[in-house]
Amino acid sequence: MMPRRNHLSTLVESSPVILPSLLLCDFGNLEREVARLEEAGVKALHLDVMDGRFVPNLTYGMPIVSAVRQLTDMPLDVHLMIEEPQQYVPQFFDAGADMITFHIEAVEEPQRVIDQIHALGAAAGVALNPATPVSAVEPVLADCDLVLVMSVEAGFGGQSFQTIALEKLRQLRTQIAPSTLLEVDGGVNAGTIAEATRAGAQMMVVGSAIFGQESYSSAVTQLAHIACGDEDK
Ligand code: DX5
Ligand code: ZN
């Protein structure tokens, strides 16, 4: 299997990329869900880890990441919405995470967490909530492999897209290296994905706009068309 950080270049080349957020999937049929997403042509999966402390919601941890790892070779983009992420980085790496993203609001020394993730061989990402300015991540931008701009307050799926994220995406696009991926997460759907792509986002995390649909394939295809600006096709 390809060294984990190398997945990034594949994602950069094939961007804009639609990443299903498994938060709203049918966990009772995880194998079928992953197979349906592979059939729909997605290139990576987004896994939302919530600890009930950093955010007012509790989801899942390493066992689910490991279970998804057993089911697919697709890159796993693990979004840690937890306090003290540095305590769990090695376990999520061992569980199969290829990209490990933590929230800038959750750590005192983000550079140390980035170095910890890189030392393991995974890609390191930093996330910021809508109320957090870009200046908060500027000190570590040079060493990030991806920056995740939250377009909703982290914690729940099904929320509405906050347009403040567009300004941050535009600003970050001018500040980060071309090899650094820009990701947007929260309320991304057929009505918001075009603007997010134009603002510079390359990785579009999508939850309810896929898992609320009858056909994952047509939902993903439509979103990809709109993101690529050829929605009439
Ligand atoms: C929210 C999560 C998102 C969420 C996206 O905190 O980080 O990944 O699941 O779901 P939608 O697309 O429904 O907003
Ligand atoms: Zn997420």
Short mmCIF file of C-alpha atoms and ligand atoms in Angstrom, two decimals:
data_model
loop_
_atom_site.label_atom_id
_atom_site.label_comp_id
_atom_site.label_asym_id
_atom_site.label_seq_id
_atom_site.Cartn_x
_atom_site.Cartn_y
_atom_site.Cartn_z
CA MET A 1 0.00 0.00 0.00
CA MET A 2 1.22 3.54 -0.84
CA PRO A 3 3.09 5.45 1.98
CA ARG A 4 0.36 7.44 3.68
CA ARG A 5 1.50 10.99 3.00
CA ASN A 6 1.75 10.14 -0.71
CA HIS A 7 -2.02 9.96 -0.91
CA LEU A 8 -1.96 13.76 -0.80
CA SER A 9 -0.44 14.23 -4.24
CA THR A 10 -3.09 11.95 -5.72
CA LEU A 11 -5.80 14.05 -4.07
CA VAL A 12 -4.22 17.32 -5.21
CA GLU A 13 -4.12 16.03 -8.80
CA SER A 14 -7.74 14.87 -8.77
CA SER A 15 -9.20 17.90 -6.96
CA PRO A 16 -11.89 19.07 -6.44
CA VAL A 17 -12.48 15.89 -4.42
CA ILE A 18 -15.76 14.92 -2.73
CA LEU A 19 -15.13 13.29 0.67
CA PRO A 20 -18.17 11.62 2.26
CA SER A 21 -18.37 12.26 6.00
CA LEU A 22 -19.41 8.92 7.52
CA LEU A 23 -21.08 10.66 10.48
CA LEU A 24 -24.58 10.10 9.02
CA CYS A 25 -23.98 6.71 7.36
CA ASP A 26 -25.71 3.42 8.34
CA PHE A 27 -23.13 2.05 10.80
CA GLY A 28 -25.14 -1.17 11.07
CA ASN A 29 -24.18 -1.86 7.44
CA LEU A 30 -20.74 -0.28 7.30
CA GLU A 31 -19.37 -2.75 4.72
CA ARG A 32 -22.25 -2.08 2.32
CA GLU A 33 -21.99 1.68 2.88
CA VAL A 34 -18.27 1.72 2.04
CA ALA A 35 -18.88 -0.46 -1.04
CA ARG A 36 -21.63 1.91 -2.23
CA LEU A 37 -19.28 4.88 -1.82
CA GLU A 38 -16.52 3.12 -3.76
CA GLU A 39 -19.06 2.36 -6.52
CA ALA A 40 -19.99 6.06 -6.48
CA GLY A 41 -16.36 6.82 -7.39
CA VAL A 42 -15.29 8.69 -4.24
CA LYS A 43 -11.53 8.88 -3.65
CA ALA A 44 -11.27 9.25 0.13
CA LEU A 45 -13.41 9.03 3.28
CA HIS A 46 -13.82 11.61 6.09
CA LEU A 47 -14.20 10.29 9.64
CA ASP A 48 -15.50 12.59 12.38
CA VAL A 49 -14.17 11.81 15.85
CA MET A 50 -15.96 13.71 18.64
CA ASP A 51 -15.24 13.36 22.38
CA GLY A 52 -18.22 15.12 23.97
CA ARG A 53 -15.80 17.68 25.47
CA PHE A 54 -14.27 19.72 22.65
CA VAL A 55 -17.69 19.54 20.99
CA PRO A 56 -21.12 18.82 22.59
CA ASN A 57 -21.45 15.51 20.76
CA LEU A 58 -19.94 12.00 21.05
CA THR A 59 -19.28 9.84 17.97
CA TYR A 60 -16.60 7.17 17.65
CA GLY A 61 -12.90 6.41 18.02
CA MET A 62 -10.16 4.06 16.87
CA PRO A 63 -12.32 0.88 16.55
CA ILE A 64 -14.48 2.46 13.82
CA VAL A 65 -11.43 3.87 12.01
CA SER A 66 -9.87 0.42 12.14
CA ALA A 67 -13.07 -1.23 10.91
CA VAL A 68 -13.24 1.14 7.91
CA ARG A 69 -9.54 0.51 7.27
CA GLN A 70 -10.28 -3.22 6.93
CA LEU A 71 -12.95 -2.45 4.32
CA THR A 72 -11.09 -0.14 1.91
CA ASP A 73 -7.72 1.07 0.60
CA MET A 74 -9.10 4.58 0.11
CA PRO A 75 -7.28 7.31 2.09
CA LEU A 76 -8.88 7.94 5.50
CA ASP A 77 -9.12 11.60 6.48
CA VAL A 78 -9.61 11.61 10.24
CA HIS A 79 -11.07 14.83 11.70
CA LEU A 80 -10.31 14.99 15.43
CA MET A 81 -12.80 17.18 17.30
CA ILE A 82 -11.31 16.21 20.65
CA GLU A 83 -9.37 17.83 23.47
CA GLU A 84 -5.68 16.82 23.82
CA PRO A 85 -5.47 15.22 20.37
CA GLN A 86 -1.73 14.59 20.88
CA GLN A 87 -2.66 11.85 23.35
CA TYR A 88 -4.48 9.84 20.67
CA VAL A 89 -2.53 10.54 17.48
CA PRO A 90 -0.48 7.28 17.63
CA GLN A 91 -3.63 5.18 18.17
CA PHE A 92 -5.43 6.77 15.20
CA PHE A 93 -2.32 6.22 13.07
CA ASP A 94 -2.22 2.56 14.12
CA ALA A 95 -5.95 2.29 13.34
CA GLY A 96 -5.21 3.30 9.75
CA ALA A 97 -5.59 7.09 9.48
CA ASP A 98 -3.75 8.57 6.46
CA MET A 99 -4.55 12.21 7.22
CA ILE A 100 -4.91 13.31 10.86
CA THR A 101 -6.46 16.75 11.41
CA PHE A 102 -6.78 18.40 14.80
CA HIS A 103 -8.41 21.69 15.82
CA ILE A 104 -6.18 24.70 16.46
CA GLU A 105 -8.57 25.68 19.30
CA ALA A 106 -7.81 22.40 21.11
CA VAL A 107 -4.01 22.64 21.47
CA GLU A 108 -1.38 24.90 23.04
CA GLU A 109 1.52 23.78 20.82
CA PRO A 110 0.22 22.94 17.33
CA GLN A 111 3.71 22.61 15.84
CA ARG A 112 4.49 19.74 18.23
CA VAL A 113 1.33 17.89 17.19
CA ILE A 114 2.15 18.38 13.49
CA ASP A 115 5.68 17.06 14.08
CA GLN A 116 4.23 14.09 16.00
CA ILE A 117 1.90 13.22 13.09
CA HIS A 118 4.70 13.58 10.54
CA ALA A 119 7.07 11.45 12.61
CA LEU A 120 4.56 8.60 12.31
CA GLY A 121 4.37 9.08 8.53
CA ALA A 122 0.83 10.45 8.22
CA ALA A 123 -0.32 13.72 6.69
CA ALA A 124 -1.01 16.50 9.19
CA GLY A 125 -3.96 18.86 9.02
CA VAL A 126 -5.13 21.76 11.15
CA ALA A 127 -8.78 22.78 11.41
CA LEU A 128 -10.36 26.08 12.46
CA ASN A 129 -13.94 26.78 13.50
CA PRO A 130 -15.98 29.63 11.93
CA ALA A 131 -15.18 32.09 14.76
CA THR A 132 -11.42 31.41 14.64
CA PRO A 133 -9.42 33.80 12.43
CA VAL A 134 -6.86 32.62 9.88
CA SER A 135 -4.14 34.34 11.94
CA ALA A 136 -4.51 31.52 14.50
CA VAL A 137 -3.10 28.95 12.05
CA GLU A 138 -0.58 31.18 10.26
CA PRO A 139 2.39 30.11 12.47
CA VAL A 140 2.03 26.48 11.34
CA LEU A 141 0.84 26.86 7.73
CA ALA A 142 4.27 26.08 6.30
CA ASP A 143 4.28 22.58 7.84
CA CYS A 144 0.62 21.63 7.30
CA ASP A 145 -0.33 19.18 4.56
CA LEU A 146 -3.93 20.38 4.71
CA VAL A 147 -5.99 23.13 6.27
CA LEU A 148 -9.62 22.37 7.16
CA VAL A 149 -11.89 25.41 7.17
CA MET A 150 -15.06 24.62 9.10
CA SER A 151 -18.13 26.14 7.46
CA VAL A 152 -20.26 25.10 10.44
CA GLU A 153 -19.51 25.02 14.15
CA ALA A 154 -17.92 21.59 14.66
CA GLY A 155 -20.14 19.03 16.36
CA PHE A 156 -23.10 18.08 14.18
CA GLY A 157 -24.03 17.18 10.61
CA GLY A 158 -27.00 18.77 8.82
CA GLN A 159 -26.16 22.40 9.69
CA SER A 160 -26.24 25.35 7.24
CA PHE A 161 -23.11 26.58 5.47
CA GLN A 162 -21.62 29.75 7.02
CA THR A 163 -20.30 32.08 4.28
CA ILE A 164 -17.52 33.40 6.54
CA ALA A 165 -15.68 30.25 5.42
CA LEU A 166 -15.46 31.60 1.85
CA GLU A 167 -13.42 34.64 2.90
CA LYS A 168 -11.05 32.42 4.89
CA LEU A 169 -10.62 30.01 1.96
CA ARG A 170 -9.76 32.92 -0.34
CA GLN A 171 -7.29 34.32 2.19
CA LEU A 172 -5.65 30.94 2.86
CA ARG A 173 -5.36 30.15 -0.85
CA THR A 174 -3.01 33.14 -1.18
CA GLN A 175 -0.96 32.12 1.87
CA ILE A 176 -0.39 28.38 1.56
CA ALA A 177 1.91 26.38 -0.75
CA PRO A 178 0.31 24.87 -3.88
CA SER A 179 0.97 21.38 -2.44
CA THR A 180 -1.02 22.17 0.72
CA LEU A 181 -4.63 21.01 0.44
CA LEU A 182 -7.54 23.28 1.36
CA GLU A 183 -10.56 21.47 2.79
CA VAL A 184 -14.06 22.73 3.66
CA ASP A 185 -16.47 20.96 5.96
CA GLY A 186 -20.08 21.57 6.97
CA GLY A 187 -23.23 22.34 4.98
CA VAL A 188 -21.57 21.54 1.67
CA ASN A 189 -24.25 20.65 -0.89
CA ALA A 190 -25.43 21.40 -4.45
CA GLY A 191 -26.21 24.98 -3.40
CA THR A 192 -22.87 25.79 -1.72
CA ILE A 193 -20.18 23.62 -3.36
CA ALA A 194 -19.60 25.85 -6.42
CA GLU A 195 -18.78 28.93 -4.32
CA ALA A 196 -16.54 26.91 -1.99
CA THR A 197 -14.61 25.55 -5.00
CA ARG A 198 -14.27 29.03 -6.52
CA ALA A 199 -12.96 30.30 -3.14
CA GLY A 200 -10.14 27.73 -3.36
CA ALA A 201 -11.38 24.59 -1.59
CA GLN A 202 -10.04 21.32 -3.10
CA MET A 203 -11.43 18.77 -0.61
CA MET A 204 -15.18 19.07 -0.04
CA VAL A 205 -16.51 17.13 2.94
CA VAL A 206 -20.14 16.16 2.42
CA GLY A 207 -22.47 14.44 4.91
CA SER A 208 -26.23 14.94 4.65
CA ALA A 209 -26.09 15.88 0.94
CA ILE A 210 -24.93 12.29 0.24
CA PHE A 211 -26.31 10.12 3.05
CA GLY A 212 -29.76 11.74 2.85
CA GLN A 213 -30.03 10.65 -0.79
CA GLU A 214 -31.48 7.48 -2.36
CA SER A 215 -28.51 7.08 -4.74
CA TYR A 216 -25.03 7.90 -3.45
CA SER A 217 -23.73 7.67 -7.03
CA SER A 218 -26.02 10.34 -8.47
CA ALA A 219 -25.51 12.58 -5.42
CA VAL A 220 -21.70 12.37 -5.76
CA THR A 221 -21.79 12.75 -9.55
CA GLN A 222 -23.99 15.85 -9.35
CA LEU A 223 -21.82 17.46 -6.65
CA ALA A 224 -18.64 16.71 -8.63
CA HIS A 225 -20.15 18.25 -11.78
CA ILE A 226 -21.14 21.42 -9.93
CA ALA A 227 -17.72 21.62 -8.24
CA CYS A 228 -16.04 21.34 -11.64
CA GLY A 229 -18.32 24.04 -13.03
CA ASP A 230 -20.05 21.76 -15.58
CA GLU A 231 -23.42 21.38 -13.88
CA ASP A 232 -25.31 21.50 -17.22
CA LYS A 233 -23.69 18.21 -18.32
C1 DX5 B 1 -19.32 18.39 11.70
C2 DX5 B 1 -18.46 17.43 10.92
C3 DX5 B 1 -18.82 17.35 9.45
C4 DX5 B 1 -20.27 16.93 9.19
C5 DX5 B 1 -20.66 17.29 7.76
O1 DX5 B 1 -18.70 18.75 12.88
O2 DX5 B 1 -17.09 17.77 11.04
O3 DX5 B 1 -17.91 16.48 8.78
O4 DX5 B 1 -20.44 15.58 9.40
O5 DX5 B 1 -22.01 16.99 7.56
P1 DX5 B 1 -22.95 17.96 6.68
O6 DX5 B 1 -22.41 17.88 5.26
O7 DX5 B 1 -24.31 17.33 6.81
O8 DX5 B 1 -22.87 19.33 7.23
ZN ZN B 2 -15.67 16.69 9.72
#
